[in-house]
Short mmCIF file of C-alpha atoms in Angstrom, two decimals:
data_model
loop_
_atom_site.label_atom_id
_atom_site.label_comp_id
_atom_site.label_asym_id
_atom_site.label_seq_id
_atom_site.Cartn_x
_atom_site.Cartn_y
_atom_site.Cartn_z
CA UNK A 1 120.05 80.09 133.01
CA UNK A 2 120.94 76.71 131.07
CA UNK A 3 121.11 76.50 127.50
CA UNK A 4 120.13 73.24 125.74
CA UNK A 5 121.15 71.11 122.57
CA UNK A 6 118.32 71.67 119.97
CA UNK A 7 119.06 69.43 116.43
CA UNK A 8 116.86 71.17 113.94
CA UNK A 9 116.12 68.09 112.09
CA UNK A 10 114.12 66.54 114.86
CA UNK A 11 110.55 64.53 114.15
CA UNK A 12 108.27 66.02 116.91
CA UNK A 13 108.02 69.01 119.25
CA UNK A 14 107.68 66.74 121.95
CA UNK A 15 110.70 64.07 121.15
CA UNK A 16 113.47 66.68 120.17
CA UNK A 17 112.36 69.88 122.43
CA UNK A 18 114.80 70.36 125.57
CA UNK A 19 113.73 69.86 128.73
CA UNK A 20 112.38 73.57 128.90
CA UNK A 21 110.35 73.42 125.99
CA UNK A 22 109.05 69.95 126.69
CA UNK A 23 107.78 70.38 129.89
CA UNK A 24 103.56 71.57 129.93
CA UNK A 25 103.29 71.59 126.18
CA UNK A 26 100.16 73.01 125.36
CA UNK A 27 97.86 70.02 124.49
CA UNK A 28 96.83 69.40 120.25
CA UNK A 29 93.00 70.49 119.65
CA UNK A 30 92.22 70.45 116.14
CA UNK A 31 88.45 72.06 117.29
CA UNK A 32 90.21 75.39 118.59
CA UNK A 33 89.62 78.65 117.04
CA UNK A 34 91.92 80.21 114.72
CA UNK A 35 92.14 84.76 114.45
CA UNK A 36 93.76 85.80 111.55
CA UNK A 37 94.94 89.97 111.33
CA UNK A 38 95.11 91.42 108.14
CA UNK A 39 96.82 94.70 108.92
CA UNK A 40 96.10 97.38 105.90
CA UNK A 41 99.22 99.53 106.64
CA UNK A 42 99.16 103.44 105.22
CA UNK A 43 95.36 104.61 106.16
CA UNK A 44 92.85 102.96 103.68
CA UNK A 45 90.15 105.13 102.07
CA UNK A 46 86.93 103.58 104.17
CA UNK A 47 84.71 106.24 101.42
CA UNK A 48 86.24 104.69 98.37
CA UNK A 49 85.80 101.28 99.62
CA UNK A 50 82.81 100.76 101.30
CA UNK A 51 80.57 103.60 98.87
CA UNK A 52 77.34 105.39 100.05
CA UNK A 53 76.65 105.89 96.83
CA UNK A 54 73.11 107.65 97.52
CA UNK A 55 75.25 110.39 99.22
CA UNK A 56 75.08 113.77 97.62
CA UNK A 57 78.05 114.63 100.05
CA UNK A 58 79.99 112.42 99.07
CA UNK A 59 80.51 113.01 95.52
CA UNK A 60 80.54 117.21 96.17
CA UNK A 61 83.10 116.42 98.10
CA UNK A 62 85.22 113.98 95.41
CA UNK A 63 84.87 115.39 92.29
CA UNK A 64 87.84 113.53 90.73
CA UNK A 65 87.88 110.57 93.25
CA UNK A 66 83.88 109.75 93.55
CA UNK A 67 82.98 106.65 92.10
CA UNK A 68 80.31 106.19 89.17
CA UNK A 69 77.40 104.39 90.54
CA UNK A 70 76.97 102.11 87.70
CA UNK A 71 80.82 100.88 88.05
CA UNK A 72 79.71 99.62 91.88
CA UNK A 73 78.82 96.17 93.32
CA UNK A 74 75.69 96.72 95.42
CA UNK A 75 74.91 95.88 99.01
CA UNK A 76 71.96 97.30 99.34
CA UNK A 77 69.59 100.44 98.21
CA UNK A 78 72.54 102.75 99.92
CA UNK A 79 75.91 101.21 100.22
CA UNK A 80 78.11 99.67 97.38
CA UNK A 81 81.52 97.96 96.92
CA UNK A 82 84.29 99.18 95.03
CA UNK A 83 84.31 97.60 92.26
CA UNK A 84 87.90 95.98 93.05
CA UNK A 85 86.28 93.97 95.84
CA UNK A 86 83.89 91.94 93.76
CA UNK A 87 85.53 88.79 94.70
CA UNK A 88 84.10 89.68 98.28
CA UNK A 89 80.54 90.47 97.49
CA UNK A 90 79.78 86.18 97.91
CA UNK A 91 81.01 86.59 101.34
CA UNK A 92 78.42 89.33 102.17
CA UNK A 93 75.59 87.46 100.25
CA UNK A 94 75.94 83.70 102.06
CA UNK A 95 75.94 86.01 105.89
CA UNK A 96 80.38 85.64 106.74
CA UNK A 97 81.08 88.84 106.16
CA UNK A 98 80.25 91.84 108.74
CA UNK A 99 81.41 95.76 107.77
CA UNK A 100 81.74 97.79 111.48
CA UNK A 101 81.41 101.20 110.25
CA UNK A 102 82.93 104.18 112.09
CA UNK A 103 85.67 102.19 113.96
CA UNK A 104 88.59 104.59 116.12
CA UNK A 105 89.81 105.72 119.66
CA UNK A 106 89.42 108.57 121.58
CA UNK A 107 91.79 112.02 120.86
CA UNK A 108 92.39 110.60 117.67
CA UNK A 109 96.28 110.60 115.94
CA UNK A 110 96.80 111.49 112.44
CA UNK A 111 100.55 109.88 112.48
CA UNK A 112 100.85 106.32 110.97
CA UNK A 113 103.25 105.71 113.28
CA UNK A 114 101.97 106.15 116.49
CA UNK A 115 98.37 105.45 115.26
CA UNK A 116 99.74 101.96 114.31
CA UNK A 117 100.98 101.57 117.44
CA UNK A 118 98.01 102.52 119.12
CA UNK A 119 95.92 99.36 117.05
CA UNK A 120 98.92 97.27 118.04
CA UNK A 121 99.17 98.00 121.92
CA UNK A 122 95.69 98.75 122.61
CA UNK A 123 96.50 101.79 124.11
CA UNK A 124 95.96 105.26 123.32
CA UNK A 125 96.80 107.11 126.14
CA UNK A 126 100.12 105.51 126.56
CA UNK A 127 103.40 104.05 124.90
CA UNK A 128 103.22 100.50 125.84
CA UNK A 129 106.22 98.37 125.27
CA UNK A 130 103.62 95.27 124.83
CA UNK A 131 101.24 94.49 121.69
CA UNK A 132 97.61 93.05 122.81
CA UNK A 133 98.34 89.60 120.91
CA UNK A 134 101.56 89.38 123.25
CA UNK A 135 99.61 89.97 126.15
CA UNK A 136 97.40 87.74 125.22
CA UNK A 137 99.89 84.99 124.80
CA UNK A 138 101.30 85.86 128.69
CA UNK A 139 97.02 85.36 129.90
CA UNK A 140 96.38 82.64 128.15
CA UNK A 141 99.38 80.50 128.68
CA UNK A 142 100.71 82.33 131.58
CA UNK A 143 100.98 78.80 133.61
CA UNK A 144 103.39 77.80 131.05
CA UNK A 145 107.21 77.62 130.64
CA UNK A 146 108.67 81.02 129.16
CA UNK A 147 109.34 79.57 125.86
CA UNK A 148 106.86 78.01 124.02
CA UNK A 149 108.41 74.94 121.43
CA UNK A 150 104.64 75.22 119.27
CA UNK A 151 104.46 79.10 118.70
CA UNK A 152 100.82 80.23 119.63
CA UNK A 153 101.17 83.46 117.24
CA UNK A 154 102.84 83.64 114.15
CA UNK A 155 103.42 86.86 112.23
CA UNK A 156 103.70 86.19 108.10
CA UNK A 157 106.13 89.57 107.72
CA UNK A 158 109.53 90.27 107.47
CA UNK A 159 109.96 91.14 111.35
CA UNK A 160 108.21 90.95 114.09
CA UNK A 161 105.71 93.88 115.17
CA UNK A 162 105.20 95.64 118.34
CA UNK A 163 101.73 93.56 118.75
CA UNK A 164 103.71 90.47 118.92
CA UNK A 165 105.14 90.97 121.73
CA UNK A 166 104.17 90.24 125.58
CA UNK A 167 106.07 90.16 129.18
CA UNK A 168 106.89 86.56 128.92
CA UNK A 169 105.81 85.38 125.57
CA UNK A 170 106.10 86.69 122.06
CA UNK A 171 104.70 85.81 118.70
CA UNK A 172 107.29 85.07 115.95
CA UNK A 173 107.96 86.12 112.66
CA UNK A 174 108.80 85.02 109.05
CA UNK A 175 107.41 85.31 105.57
CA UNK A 176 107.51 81.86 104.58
CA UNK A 177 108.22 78.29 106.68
CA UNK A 178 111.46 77.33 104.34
CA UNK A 179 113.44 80.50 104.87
CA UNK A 180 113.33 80.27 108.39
CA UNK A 181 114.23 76.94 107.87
CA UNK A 182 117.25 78.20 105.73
CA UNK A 183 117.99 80.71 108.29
CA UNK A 184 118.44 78.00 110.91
CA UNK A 185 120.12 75.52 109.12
CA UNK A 186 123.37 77.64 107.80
CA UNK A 187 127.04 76.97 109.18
CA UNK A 188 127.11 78.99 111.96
CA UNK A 189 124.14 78.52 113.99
CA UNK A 190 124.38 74.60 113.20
CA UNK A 191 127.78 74.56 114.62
CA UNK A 192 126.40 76.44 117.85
CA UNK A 193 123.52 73.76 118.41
CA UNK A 194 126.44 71.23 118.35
CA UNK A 195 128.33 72.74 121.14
CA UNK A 196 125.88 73.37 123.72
CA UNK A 197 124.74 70.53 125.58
CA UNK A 198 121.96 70.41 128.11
CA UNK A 199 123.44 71.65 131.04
CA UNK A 200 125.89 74.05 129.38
CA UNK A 201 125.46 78.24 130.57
CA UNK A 202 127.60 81.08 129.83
CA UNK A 203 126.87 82.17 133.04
CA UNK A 204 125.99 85.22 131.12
CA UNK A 205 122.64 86.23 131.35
CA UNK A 206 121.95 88.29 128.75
CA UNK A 207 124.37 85.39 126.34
CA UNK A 208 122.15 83.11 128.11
CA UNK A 209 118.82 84.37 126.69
CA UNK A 210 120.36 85.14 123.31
CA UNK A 211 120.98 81.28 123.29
CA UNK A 212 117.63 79.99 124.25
CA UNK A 213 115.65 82.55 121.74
CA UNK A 214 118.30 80.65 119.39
CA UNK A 215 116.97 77.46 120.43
CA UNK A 216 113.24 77.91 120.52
CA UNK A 217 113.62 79.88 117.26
CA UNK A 218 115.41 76.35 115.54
CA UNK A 219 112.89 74.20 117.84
CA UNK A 220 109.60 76.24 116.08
CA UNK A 221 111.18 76.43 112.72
CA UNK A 222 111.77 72.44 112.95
CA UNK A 223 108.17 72.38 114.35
CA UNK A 224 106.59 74.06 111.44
CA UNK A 225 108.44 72.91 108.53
CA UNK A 226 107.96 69.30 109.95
CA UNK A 227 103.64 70.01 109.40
CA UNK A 228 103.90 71.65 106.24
CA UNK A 229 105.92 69.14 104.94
CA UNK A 230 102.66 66.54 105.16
CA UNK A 231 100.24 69.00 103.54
CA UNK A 232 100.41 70.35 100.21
CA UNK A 233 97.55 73.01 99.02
CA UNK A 234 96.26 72.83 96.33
CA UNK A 235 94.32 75.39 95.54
CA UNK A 236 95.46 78.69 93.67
CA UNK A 237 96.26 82.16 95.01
CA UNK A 238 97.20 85.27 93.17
CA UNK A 239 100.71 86.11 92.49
CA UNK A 240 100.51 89.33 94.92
CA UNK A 241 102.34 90.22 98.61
CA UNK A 242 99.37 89.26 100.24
CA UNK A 243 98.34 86.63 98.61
CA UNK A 244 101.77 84.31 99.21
CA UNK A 245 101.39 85.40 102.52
CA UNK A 246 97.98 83.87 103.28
CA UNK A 247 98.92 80.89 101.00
CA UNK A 248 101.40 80.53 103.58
CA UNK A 249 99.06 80.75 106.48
CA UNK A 250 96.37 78.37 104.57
CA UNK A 251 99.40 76.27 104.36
CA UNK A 252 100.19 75.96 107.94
CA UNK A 253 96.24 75.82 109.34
CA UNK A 254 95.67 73.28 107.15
CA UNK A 255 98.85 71.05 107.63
CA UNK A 256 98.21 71.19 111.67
CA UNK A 257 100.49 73.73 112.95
CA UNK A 258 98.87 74.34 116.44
CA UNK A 259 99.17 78.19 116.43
CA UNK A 260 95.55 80.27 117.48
CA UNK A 261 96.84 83.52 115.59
CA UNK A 262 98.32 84.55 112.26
CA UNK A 263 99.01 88.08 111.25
CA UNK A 264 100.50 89.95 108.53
CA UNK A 265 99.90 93.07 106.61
CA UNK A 266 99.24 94.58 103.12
CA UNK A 267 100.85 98.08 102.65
CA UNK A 268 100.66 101.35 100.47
CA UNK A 269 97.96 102.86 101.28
CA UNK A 270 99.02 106.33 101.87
CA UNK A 271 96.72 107.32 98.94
CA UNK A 272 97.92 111.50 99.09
CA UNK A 273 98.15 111.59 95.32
CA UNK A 274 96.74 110.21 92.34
CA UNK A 275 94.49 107.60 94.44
CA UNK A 276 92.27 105.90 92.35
CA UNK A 277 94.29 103.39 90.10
CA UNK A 278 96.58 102.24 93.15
CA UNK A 279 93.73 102.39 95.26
CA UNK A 280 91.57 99.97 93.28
CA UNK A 281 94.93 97.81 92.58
CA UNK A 282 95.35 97.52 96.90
CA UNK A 283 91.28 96.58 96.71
CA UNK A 284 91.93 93.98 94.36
CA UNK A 285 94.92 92.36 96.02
CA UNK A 286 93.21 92.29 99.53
CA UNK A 287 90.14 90.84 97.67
CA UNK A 288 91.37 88.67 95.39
CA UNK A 289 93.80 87.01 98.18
CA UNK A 290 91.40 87.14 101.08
CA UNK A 291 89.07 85.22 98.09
CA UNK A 292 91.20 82.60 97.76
CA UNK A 293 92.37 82.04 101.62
CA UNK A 294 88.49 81.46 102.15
CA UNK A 295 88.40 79.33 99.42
CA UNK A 296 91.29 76.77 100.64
CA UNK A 297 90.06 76.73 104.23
CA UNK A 298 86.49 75.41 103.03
CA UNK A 299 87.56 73.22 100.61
CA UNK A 300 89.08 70.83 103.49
CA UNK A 301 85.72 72.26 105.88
CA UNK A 302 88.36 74.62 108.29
CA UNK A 303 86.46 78.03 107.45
CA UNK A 304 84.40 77.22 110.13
CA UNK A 305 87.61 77.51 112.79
CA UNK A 306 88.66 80.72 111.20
CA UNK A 307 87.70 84.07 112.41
CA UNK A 308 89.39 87.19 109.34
CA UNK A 309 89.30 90.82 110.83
CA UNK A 310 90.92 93.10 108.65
CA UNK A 311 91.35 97.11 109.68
CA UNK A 312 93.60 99.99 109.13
CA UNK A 313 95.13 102.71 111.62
CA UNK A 314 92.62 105.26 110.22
CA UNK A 315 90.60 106.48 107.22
CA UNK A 316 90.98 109.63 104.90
CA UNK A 317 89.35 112.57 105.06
CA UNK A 318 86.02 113.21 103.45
CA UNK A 319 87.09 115.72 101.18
CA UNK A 320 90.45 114.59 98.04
CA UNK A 321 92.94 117.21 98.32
CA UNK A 322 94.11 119.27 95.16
CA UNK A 323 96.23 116.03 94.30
CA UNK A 324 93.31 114.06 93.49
CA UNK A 325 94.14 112.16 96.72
CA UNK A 326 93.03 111.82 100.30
CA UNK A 327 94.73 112.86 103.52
CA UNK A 328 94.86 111.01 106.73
CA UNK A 329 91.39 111.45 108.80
CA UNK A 330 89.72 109.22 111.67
CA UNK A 331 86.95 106.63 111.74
CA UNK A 332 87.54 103.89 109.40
CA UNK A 333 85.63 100.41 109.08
CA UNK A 334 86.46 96.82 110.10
CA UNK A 335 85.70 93.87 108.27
CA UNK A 336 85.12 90.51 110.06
CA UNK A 337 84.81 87.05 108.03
CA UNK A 338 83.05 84.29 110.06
CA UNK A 339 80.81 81.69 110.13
CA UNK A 340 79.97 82.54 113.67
CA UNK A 341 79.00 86.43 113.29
CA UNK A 342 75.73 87.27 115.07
CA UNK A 343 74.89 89.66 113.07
CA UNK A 344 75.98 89.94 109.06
CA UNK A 345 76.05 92.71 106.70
CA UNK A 346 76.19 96.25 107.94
CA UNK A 347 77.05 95.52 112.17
CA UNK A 348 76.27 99.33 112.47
CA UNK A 349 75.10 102.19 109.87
CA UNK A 350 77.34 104.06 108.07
CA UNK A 351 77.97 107.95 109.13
CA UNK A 352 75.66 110.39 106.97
CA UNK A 353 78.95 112.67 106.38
CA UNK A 354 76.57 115.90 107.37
CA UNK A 355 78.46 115.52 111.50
CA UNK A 356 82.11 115.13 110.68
CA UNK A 357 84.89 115.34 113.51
CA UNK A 358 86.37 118.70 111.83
CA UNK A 359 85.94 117.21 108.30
CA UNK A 360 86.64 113.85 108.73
CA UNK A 361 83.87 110.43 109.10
CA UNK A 362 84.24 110.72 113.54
CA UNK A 363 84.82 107.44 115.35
CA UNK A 364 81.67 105.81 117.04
CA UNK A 365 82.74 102.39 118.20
CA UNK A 366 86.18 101.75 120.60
CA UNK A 367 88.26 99.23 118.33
CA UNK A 368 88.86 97.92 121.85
CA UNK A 369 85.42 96.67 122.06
CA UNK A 370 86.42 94.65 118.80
CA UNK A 371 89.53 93.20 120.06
CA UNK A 372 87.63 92.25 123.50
CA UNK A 373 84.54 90.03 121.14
CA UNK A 374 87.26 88.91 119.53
CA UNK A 375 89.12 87.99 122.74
CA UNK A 376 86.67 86.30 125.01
CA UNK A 377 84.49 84.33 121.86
CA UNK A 378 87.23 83.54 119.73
CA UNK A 379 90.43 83.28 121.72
CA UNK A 380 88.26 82.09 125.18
CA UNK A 381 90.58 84.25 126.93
CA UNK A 382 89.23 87.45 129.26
CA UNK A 383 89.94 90.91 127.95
CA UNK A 384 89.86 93.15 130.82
CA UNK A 385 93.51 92.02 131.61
CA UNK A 386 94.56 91.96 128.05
CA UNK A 387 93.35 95.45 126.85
CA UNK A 388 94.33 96.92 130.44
CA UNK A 389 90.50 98.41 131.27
CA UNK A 390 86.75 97.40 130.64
CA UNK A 391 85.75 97.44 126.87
CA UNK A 392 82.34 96.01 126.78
CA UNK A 393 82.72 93.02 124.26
CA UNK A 394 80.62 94.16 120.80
CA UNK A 395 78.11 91.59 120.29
CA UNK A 396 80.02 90.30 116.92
CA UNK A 397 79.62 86.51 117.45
CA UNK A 398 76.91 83.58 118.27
CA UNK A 399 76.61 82.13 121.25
CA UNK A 400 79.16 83.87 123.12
CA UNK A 401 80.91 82.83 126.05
CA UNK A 402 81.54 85.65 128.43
CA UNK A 403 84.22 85.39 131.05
CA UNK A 404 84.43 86.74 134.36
#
């Protein structure tokens, strides 16, 4: 395996990428669709954020943690919003926003861990060493070289998660464009580009590969900084987590970068004690940022290229514990933001909490079947390979295009 000279100052992609990385670059299409993961980590509280606040069950079974119905945003004569996610009421009014109620997997898992894992690799019934966005990276540019110099997934997080990663390509990861470019430019890994030339190996393989992840790594960074340079975005975004990371990700749709998915993550809510101020501060943050994402893309008329999901690894349980909390249960909802959704609002009712799966709101709809819409009508690519089985496609979007 050959190792070539990458300057991380270079102009273009296609004038400074080695051979390798030059060769079959996928073509510029500023008409693509873009998916962007928000990734609630910790097991939101589906009951506390998405209200039926004409059920009597509900607030038996939350004395402390029940919301008032006059503190609610209303969505219609039975379902509110926590009051924290007033920023997203708009979004449910003008027909972008969709609410799947009841979203899980079969022999559900109660660990964040492997639960997380199970959203990640799309597979419940077995450890996969893949993630369905890397997978999806190896079908949909599987007739292209190993490394890709534009990276077709970018995760906004520290490192890289298991759903990044595919057979042949991977997704990478940073939280912002100039520390990575920080990272690449220091002493050391400057004076390595400088020593390698095109046709230099260690005749090491395992060296080998540890150079060219290097070099795609500096050839991406250069990549990216290069289009965000050109832009600058204007409009405001809270001072939270999540909010600098979707600034970031507003920052590189909007400047050019050619990548079809963006992920990242807003954590904490493992909600076992004293729930409902840190609850409604988590709310806030993913509304308030989500808000203001929405609100850059249409200001330069990109909304309409941007597909939002946002979902968690499960819900709590129906009932708080003696901690005024909530403890890890099952079905959860999804959230979709779209101008393409066939159906807005409520996709699906919400449970009636009198059949729980032993106490909790049961799973009704695959999240597989989410991730396959999402596959074949936003990311044109087929799921059956992708999710490893046959998950009928939900009918989420307009005119979709089913593969074969």
């Amino acid at each position: 395996m050959a190792i070539f000279n990458i300057r991380p100052t270079f102009t273009s992609p296609e004038k400074a990428a080695p051979a390798f990385l030059k060769k079959n670059l996928p073509a510029s299409n500023n008409t693509d669709q873009i998916l962007v993961v928000i990734q609630l980590s910790g097991g939101n509280d589906g009951l506390n954020s998405i209200v039926p606040y004409q059920n009597d069950i509900y607030y038996r079974s939350r004395p402390h943690l029940a919301l008032p119905k006059n503190t609610l945003v209303h969505l219609d004569d039975m379902h509110a919003l926590h009051p924290a996610l007033t920023p997203l009421k708009k979004y449910y009014d003008e027909g972008t926003m969709c609410i799947i109620n009841g979203v899980g997997y079969p022999n559900p898992n109660r660990s964040h861990f492997r639960s997380m894992d199970i959203y990640q690799s799309a597979a419940p019934d077995s450890y996969e060493q893949s993630g369905w966005i890397g997978r999806y990276l190896d079908e949909h540019y599987q007739h292209f070289p190993e490394h890709l110099a534009i990276p077709k997934a970018i995760e906004v997080n520290s490192l890289p998660s298991l759903v990044m990663k595919g057979k042949q390509h991977q997704g990478i990861a940073f939280e912002n464009a100039q520390t990575l470019e920080t990272f690449f430019e220091k002493p050391f890994f400057k004076n390595l580009y400088e020593q390698n030339t095109d046709d230099f190996t260690t005749h090491n393989e395992t060296l080998d590969f540890l150079y060219q992840t290097l070099n795609v790594g500096a050839a991406s960074s250069a990549y990216i900084n290069e289009k965000v340079d050109l832009y600058t975005l204007k409009s405001p975004f809270p001072n939270y987590e999540l909010g600098k990371k979707l600034h970031n990700i507003a920052q590189m749709i909007l400047s050019g970068v050619e990548s079809s998915v963006y992920y990242t993550s807003l954590g904490s809510f493992d909600t076992h004690v004293s729930q409902s101020n840190r609850h409604a501060k988590l709310l806030g943050m993913l509304a308030e940022s989500v808000d203001a994402f929405i609100t850059a893309l249409k200001s330069q008329a990109q909304f309409k290229r941007v597909t939002i999901v946002v979902f968690s690894e499960f819900g709590r349980r129906v009932a708080e514990n003696a901690a005024q909390g909530t403890d890890h249960g099952v079905g959860n909802f999804m959230l979709l933001f779209s101008r393409h959704l066939a159906k807005s609002g409520f996709f699906n009712p919400m449970n009636n909490l009198q059949n729980l799966f032993d106490g909790d709101v049961p799973w009704e709809i695959d999240f597989r079947q989410v991730y396959a819409a999402l596959l074949e009508n936003i990311l044109q690519t087929p799921a059956k390979t992708v999710l490893k089985g046959n998950f009928e496609p939900l009918p989420l979007f307009k005119n979709q295009v089913l593969l074969t």
